Short mmCIF file of N, CA and C in Angstrom, two decimals:
data_model
loop_
_atom_site.label_atom_id
_atom_site.label_comp_id
_atom_site.label_asym_id
_atom_site.label_seq_id
_atom_site.Cartn_x
_atom_site.Cartn_y
_atom_site.Cartn_z
N UNK A 204 112.65 55.74 149.62
CA UNK A 204 111.95 57.00 149.83
C UNK A 204 112.52 57.72 151.03
N UNK A 205 112.62 59.01 150.87
CA UNK A 205 113.04 59.89 151.97
C UNK A 205 111.92 60.89 152.20
N UNK A 206 111.52 61.04 153.44
CA UNK A 206 110.52 62.04 153.78
C UNK A 206 111.23 63.22 154.45
N UNK A 207 110.89 64.41 153.99
CA UNK A 207 111.51 65.64 154.50
C UNK A 207 110.44 66.57 155.04
N UNK A 208 110.68 67.10 156.23
CA UNK A 208 109.72 68.02 156.84
C UNK A 208 110.46 69.27 157.32
N UNK A 209 110.12 70.41 156.73
CA UNK A 209 110.73 71.67 157.12
C UNK A 209 109.96 72.30 158.29
N UNK A 210 110.67 73.10 159.04
CA UNK A 210 110.07 73.87 160.11
C UNK A 210 110.94 75.09 160.39
N UNK A 211 110.39 76.04 161.14
CA UNK A 211 111.17 77.18 161.56
C UNK A 211 110.87 78.46 160.81
N UNK A 212 110.01 78.39 159.80
CA UNK A 212 109.65 79.60 159.09
C UNK A 212 108.78 80.51 159.93
N UNK A 213 108.53 81.70 159.42
CA UNK A 213 107.68 82.64 160.15
C UNK A 213 107.83 84.05 159.65
N UNK A 214 107.33 84.99 160.43
CA UNK A 214 107.40 86.41 160.11
C UNK A 214 108.50 87.05 160.93
N UNK A 215 109.36 87.80 160.27
CA UNK A 215 110.47 88.45 160.95
C UNK A 215 110.70 89.82 160.33
N UNK A 216 111.20 90.74 161.11
CA UNK A 216 111.52 92.07 160.58
C UNK A 216 112.83 92.03 159.81
N UNK A 217 112.95 92.95 158.89
CA UNK A 217 114.20 93.07 158.14
C UNK A 217 115.36 93.25 159.11
N UNK A 218 116.46 92.56 158.83
CA UNK A 218 117.61 92.57 159.71
C UNK A 218 117.61 91.47 160.74
N UNK A 219 116.49 90.78 160.86
CA UNK A 219 116.36 89.71 161.84
C UNK A 219 116.89 88.39 161.34
N UNK A 220 116.68 87.36 162.15
CA UNK A 220 117.21 86.03 161.86
C UNK A 220 116.15 84.96 162.04
N UNK A 221 116.33 83.87 161.31
CA UNK A 221 115.52 82.66 161.46
C UNK A 221 116.43 81.46 161.24
N UNK A 222 116.05 80.35 161.84
CA UNK A 222 116.74 79.10 161.61
C UNK A 222 115.72 78.07 161.13
N UNK A 223 115.92 77.61 159.92
CA UNK A 223 115.07 76.58 159.36
C UNK A 223 115.67 75.21 159.64
N UNK A 224 114.80 74.25 159.87
CA UNK A 224 115.22 72.87 160.06
C UNK A 224 114.53 71.98 159.03
N UNK A 225 115.21 70.91 158.66
CA UNK A 225 114.66 69.93 157.73
C UNK A 225 114.92 68.55 158.32
N UNK A 226 113.88 67.93 158.84
CA UNK A 226 114.00 66.61 159.45
C UNK A 226 113.74 65.54 158.41
N UNK A 227 114.66 64.58 158.32
CA UNK A 227 114.57 63.52 157.33
C UNK A 227 114.27 62.19 157.98
N UNK A 228 113.54 61.36 157.25
CA UNK A 228 113.26 60.00 157.72
C UNK A 228 113.12 59.09 156.51
N UNK A 229 113.25 57.80 156.77
CA UNK A 229 113.00 56.83 155.72
C UNK A 229 114.23 56.11 155.20
N UNK A 230 115.30 56.83 154.96
CA UNK A 230 116.53 56.20 154.45
C UNK A 230 117.71 56.82 155.22
N UNK A 231 118.89 56.30 154.99
CA UNK A 231 120.08 56.80 155.68
C UNK A 231 120.37 58.22 155.25
N UNK A 232 120.23 59.14 156.18
CA UNK A 232 120.34 60.57 155.88
C UNK A 232 121.71 60.93 155.30
N UNK A 233 122.75 60.30 155.80
CA UNK A 233 124.11 60.65 155.35
C UNK A 233 124.40 60.18 153.93
N UNK A 234 123.49 59.47 153.30
CA UNK A 234 123.64 59.06 151.91
C UNK A 234 123.16 60.13 150.92
N UNK A 235 122.69 61.26 151.45
CA UNK A 235 122.09 62.27 150.60
C UNK A 235 122.74 63.63 150.81
N UNK A 236 123.09 64.26 149.70
CA UNK A 236 123.41 65.67 149.76
C UNK A 236 122.10 66.42 150.01
N UNK A 237 122.19 67.54 150.67
CA UNK A 237 120.99 68.30 151.01
C UNK A 237 121.07 69.71 150.42
N UNK A 238 119.94 70.19 150.00
CA UNK A 238 119.88 71.54 149.45
C UNK A 238 118.69 72.30 150.00
N UNK A 239 118.82 73.61 150.00
CA UNK A 239 117.71 74.50 150.31
C UNK A 239 117.42 75.35 149.07
N UNK A 240 116.16 75.43 148.74
CA UNK A 240 115.69 76.25 147.63
C UNK A 240 114.59 77.17 148.15
N UNK A 241 114.26 78.17 147.35
CA UNK A 241 113.15 79.03 147.73
C UNK A 241 112.37 79.43 146.49
N UNK A 242 111.11 79.77 146.71
CA UNK A 242 110.26 80.20 145.61
C UNK A 242 109.36 81.31 146.10
N UNK A 243 109.52 82.48 145.48
CA UNK A 243 108.67 83.62 145.78
C UNK A 243 107.50 83.63 144.80
N UNK A 244 106.41 84.29 145.15
CA UNK A 244 105.24 84.34 144.26
C UNK A 244 105.61 84.87 142.88
N UNK A 245 105.19 84.15 141.85
CA UNK A 245 105.44 84.58 140.49
C UNK A 245 106.84 84.35 139.99
N UNK A 246 107.67 83.71 140.81
CA UNK A 246 109.07 83.46 140.42
C UNK A 246 109.36 81.97 140.40
N UNK A 247 110.43 81.61 139.72
CA UNK A 247 110.84 80.22 139.68
C UNK A 247 111.55 79.84 140.98
N UNK A 248 111.55 78.55 141.25
CA UNK A 248 112.27 78.05 142.42
C UNK A 248 113.77 78.24 142.18
N UNK A 249 114.47 78.75 143.19
CA UNK A 249 115.89 79.02 143.02
C UNK A 249 116.72 78.39 144.13
N UNK A 250 117.93 78.04 143.78
CA UNK A 250 118.89 77.45 144.71
C UNK A 250 119.32 78.48 145.73
N UNK A 251 119.39 78.05 146.99
CA UNK A 251 119.85 78.92 148.06
C UNK A 251 121.20 78.42 148.60
N UNK A 252 121.24 77.14 148.97
CA UNK A 252 122.46 76.58 149.56
C UNK A 252 122.40 75.06 149.49
N UNK A 253 123.58 74.44 149.51
CA UNK A 253 123.66 72.99 149.49
C UNK A 253 124.84 72.52 150.31
N UNK A 254 124.76 71.26 150.74
CA UNK A 254 125.83 70.68 151.56
C UNK A 254 125.99 69.22 151.17
N UNK A 255 127.23 68.76 151.07
CA UNK A 255 127.51 67.39 150.67
C UNK A 255 127.16 66.41 151.78
N UNK A 256 127.24 65.13 151.42
CA UNK A 256 126.78 64.06 152.29
C UNK A 256 127.48 64.03 153.64
N UNK A 257 128.80 63.87 153.61
CA UNK A 257 129.53 63.63 154.85
C UNK A 257 130.67 64.63 155.07
N UNK A 258 131.24 65.13 153.98
CA UNK A 258 132.38 66.05 154.14
C UNK A 258 131.94 67.44 154.56
N UNK A 259 130.66 67.75 154.32
CA UNK A 259 130.16 69.05 154.74
C UNK A 259 130.59 70.21 153.86
N UNK A 260 130.99 69.89 152.64
CA UNK A 260 131.32 70.97 151.70
C UNK A 260 130.03 71.69 151.33
N UNK A 261 130.11 73.02 151.32
CA UNK A 261 128.90 73.81 151.10
C UNK A 261 129.00 74.65 149.83
N UNK A 262 127.84 75.05 149.36
CA UNK A 262 127.73 75.92 148.19
C UNK A 262 126.56 76.87 148.44
N UNK A 263 126.75 78.14 148.05
CA UNK A 263 125.73 79.15 148.30
C UNK A 263 125.43 79.95 147.05
N UNK A 264 124.20 80.39 146.94
CA UNK A 264 123.86 81.37 145.94
C UNK A 264 124.51 82.70 146.32
N UNK A 265 124.89 83.48 145.34
CA UNK A 265 125.58 84.74 145.62
C UNK A 265 124.75 85.66 146.52
N UNK A 266 123.44 85.62 146.37
CA UNK A 266 122.62 86.58 147.10
C UNK A 266 122.48 86.24 148.59
N UNK A 267 123.00 85.09 149.03
CA UNK A 267 122.94 84.77 150.46
C UNK A 267 124.32 84.61 151.09
N UNK A 268 125.36 84.70 150.30
CA UNK A 268 126.70 84.53 150.85
C UNK A 268 126.97 85.55 151.96
N UNK A 269 127.48 85.04 153.05
CA UNK A 269 127.79 85.90 154.18
C UNK A 269 126.60 86.14 155.11
N UNK A 270 125.40 85.73 154.68
CA UNK A 270 124.21 85.93 155.51
C UNK A 270 123.60 84.61 155.97
N UNK A 271 123.61 83.60 155.09
CA UNK A 271 122.99 82.31 155.39
C UNK A 271 124.09 81.26 155.59
N UNK A 272 123.79 80.29 156.44
CA UNK A 272 124.70 79.17 156.66
C UNK A 272 123.92 77.87 156.65
N UNK A 273 124.36 76.94 155.81
CA UNK A 273 123.74 75.62 155.78
C UNK A 273 124.60 74.67 156.60
N UNK A 274 123.95 73.76 157.30
CA UNK A 274 124.67 72.76 158.08
C UNK A 274 123.81 71.50 158.15
N UNK A 275 124.40 70.45 158.69
CA UNK A 275 123.65 69.21 158.84
C UNK A 275 124.16 68.44 160.04
N UNK A 276 123.30 67.65 160.60
CA UNK A 276 123.65 66.77 161.72
C UNK A 276 123.22 65.37 161.30
N UNK A 277 124.19 64.54 160.93
CA UNK A 277 123.87 63.20 160.42
C UNK A 277 123.46 62.24 161.52
N UNK A 278 123.60 62.63 162.76
CA UNK A 278 123.10 61.82 163.87
C UNK A 278 121.62 62.13 164.10
N UNK A 279 121.28 63.40 164.02
CA UNK A 279 119.89 63.82 164.22
C UNK A 279 119.07 63.76 162.93
N UNK A 280 119.72 63.41 161.81
CA UNK A 280 119.03 63.33 160.51
C UNK A 280 118.34 64.64 160.16
N UNK A 281 119.05 65.73 160.37
CA UNK A 281 118.46 67.04 160.17
C UNK A 281 119.44 67.97 159.47
N UNK A 282 118.89 68.75 158.55
CA UNK A 282 119.65 69.81 157.90
C UNK A 282 119.11 71.15 158.39
N UNK A 283 119.97 72.16 158.36
CA UNK A 283 119.60 73.46 158.89
C UNK A 283 119.96 74.56 157.90
N UNK A 284 119.23 75.65 157.99
CA UNK A 284 119.59 76.86 157.26
C UNK A 284 119.46 78.02 158.22
N UNK A 285 120.60 78.54 158.65
CA UNK A 285 120.63 79.70 159.53
C UNK A 285 120.61 80.93 158.65
N UNK A 286 119.62 81.79 158.86
CA UNK A 286 119.45 82.97 158.01
C UNK A 286 119.56 84.22 158.87
N UNK A 287 120.55 85.05 158.56
CA UNK A 287 120.77 86.30 159.28
C UNK A 287 120.64 87.48 158.33
N UNK A 288 120.51 88.67 158.90
CA UNK A 288 120.42 89.90 158.11
C UNK A 288 119.37 89.76 157.01
N UNK A 289 118.22 89.28 157.40
CA UNK A 289 117.17 89.02 156.42
C UNK A 289 116.67 90.30 155.78
N UNK A 290 116.31 90.18 154.52
CA UNK A 290 115.82 91.30 153.73
C UNK A 290 114.42 90.98 153.22
N UNK A 291 113.70 91.99 152.81
CA UNK A 291 112.34 91.76 152.31
C UNK A 291 112.36 90.84 151.10
N UNK A 292 113.42 90.93 150.30
CA UNK A 292 113.50 90.09 149.10
C UNK A 292 113.78 88.62 149.42
N UNK A 293 114.04 88.31 150.67
CA UNK A 293 114.19 86.91 151.08
C UNK A 293 112.85 86.24 151.33
N UNK A 294 111.78 87.01 151.27
CA UNK A 294 110.44 86.46 151.47
C UNK A 294 110.13 85.42 150.40
N UNK A 295 109.78 84.22 150.84
CA UNK A 295 109.53 83.11 149.92
C UNK A 295 109.11 81.88 150.72
N UNK A 296 108.69 80.86 150.01
CA UNK A 296 108.56 79.53 150.60
C UNK A 296 109.90 78.84 150.44
N UNK A 297 110.42 78.33 151.52
CA UNK A 297 111.72 77.66 151.52
C UNK A 297 111.51 76.15 151.58
N UNK A 298 112.21 75.45 150.70
CA UNK A 298 112.11 74.01 150.58
C UNK A 298 113.47 73.36 150.84
N UNK A 299 113.47 72.24 151.51
CA UNK A 299 114.68 71.44 151.56
C UNK A 299 114.51 70.27 150.60
N UNK A 300 115.63 69.76 150.14
CA UNK A 300 115.62 68.69 149.15
C UNK A 300 116.81 67.78 149.37
N UNK A 301 116.64 66.52 148.98
CA UNK A 301 117.69 65.52 149.14
C UNK A 301 118.09 64.97 147.78
N UNK A 302 119.40 64.81 147.61
CA UNK A 302 119.97 64.34 146.34
C UNK A 302 120.84 63.14 146.64
N UNK A 303 120.55 62.01 146.01
CA UNK A 303 121.29 60.79 146.31
C UNK A 303 122.59 60.65 145.51
N UNK A 304 122.88 61.62 144.66
CA UNK A 304 124.13 61.55 143.91
C UNK A 304 125.29 62.08 144.75
N UNK A 305 126.49 61.79 144.28
CA UNK A 305 127.68 62.24 144.98
C UNK A 305 127.93 63.73 144.82
N UNK A 306 127.57 64.28 143.68
CA UNK A 306 127.85 65.68 143.41
C UNK A 306 126.85 66.57 144.12
N UNK A 307 127.20 67.82 144.28
CA UNK A 307 126.34 68.81 144.91
C UNK A 307 125.72 69.66 143.81
N UNK A 308 124.43 69.49 143.60
CA UNK A 308 123.76 70.18 142.51
C UNK A 308 123.16 71.50 142.97
N UNK A 309 123.18 72.47 142.07
CA UNK A 309 122.53 73.77 142.31
C UNK A 309 121.23 73.86 141.52
N UNK A 310 120.87 72.78 140.87
CA UNK A 310 119.66 72.74 140.06
C UNK A 310 118.57 71.94 140.77
N UNK A 311 117.35 72.48 140.74
CA UNK A 311 116.24 71.78 141.39
C UNK A 311 116.02 70.40 140.78
N UNK A 312 116.29 70.28 139.49
CA UNK A 312 116.11 69.01 138.82
C UNK A 312 117.07 67.93 139.27
N UNK A 313 118.11 68.33 140.00
CA UNK A 313 119.09 67.36 140.47
C UNK A 313 118.72 66.70 141.79
N UNK A 314 117.60 67.06 142.35
CA UNK A 314 117.20 66.55 143.66
C UNK A 314 116.05 65.57 143.52
N UNK A 315 116.10 64.55 144.38
CA UNK A 315 115.16 63.44 144.25
C UNK A 315 113.95 63.57 145.17
N UNK A 316 114.12 64.18 146.31
CA UNK A 316 113.05 64.26 147.29
C UNK A 316 112.93 65.69 147.81
N UNK A 317 111.70 66.08 148.09
CA UNK A 317 111.42 67.45 148.51
C UNK A 317 110.49 67.46 149.73
N UNK A 318 110.68 68.47 150.54
CA UNK A 318 109.74 68.73 151.63
C UNK A 318 108.58 69.56 151.13
N UNK A 319 107.66 69.86 152.04
CA UNK A 319 106.45 70.59 151.66
C UNK A 319 106.65 72.10 151.68
N UNK A 320 107.75 72.56 152.25
CA UNK A 320 108.05 73.98 152.26
C UNK A 320 107.62 74.66 153.55
N UNK A 321 108.31 75.73 153.88
CA UNK A 321 107.95 76.57 155.04
C UNK A 321 108.03 78.03 154.62
N UNK A 322 107.03 78.80 155.01
CA UNK A 322 106.95 80.19 154.58
C UNK A 322 107.86 81.07 155.44
N UNK A 323 108.64 81.90 154.77
CA UNK A 323 109.44 82.93 155.43
C UNK A 323 108.98 84.27 154.90
N UNK A 324 108.57 85.14 155.80
CA UNK A 324 108.12 86.47 155.42
C UNK A 324 108.94 87.50 156.18
N UNK A 325 109.58 88.39 155.43
CA UNK A 325 110.41 89.43 156.04
C UNK A 325 109.74 90.76 155.80
N UNK A 326 109.40 91.44 156.87
CA UNK A 326 108.74 92.73 156.75
C UNK A 326 109.77 93.85 156.79
N UNK A 327 109.54 94.84 155.97
CA UNK A 327 110.50 95.95 155.89
C UNK A 327 110.07 97.11 156.78
#
């Protein structure tokens, strides 16, 4: 079992920045690829960004490329999502997830463990 706890969400004006953190515990963090997803009211959960276990290869949804950066610290057992140039359409609950497979999945179904989510609200 891996326990994931997100933090760093909040209310920010359009054009602003936030940094989300995802603290992991329970199993060896570097054995898991990490992903960030988001879900807005009335919409399905969607992939935002992912990062591989140790090589740090990343993948982004087109709508965040150039604005968001995913990273991880395998010593601190924490994954991060740096979000810049935020837009009102970025408003959602953001979830981190852990995937024990070698591949980097963009599908929510490919992840084994999930955090409880953190709310991000961008005011226009």
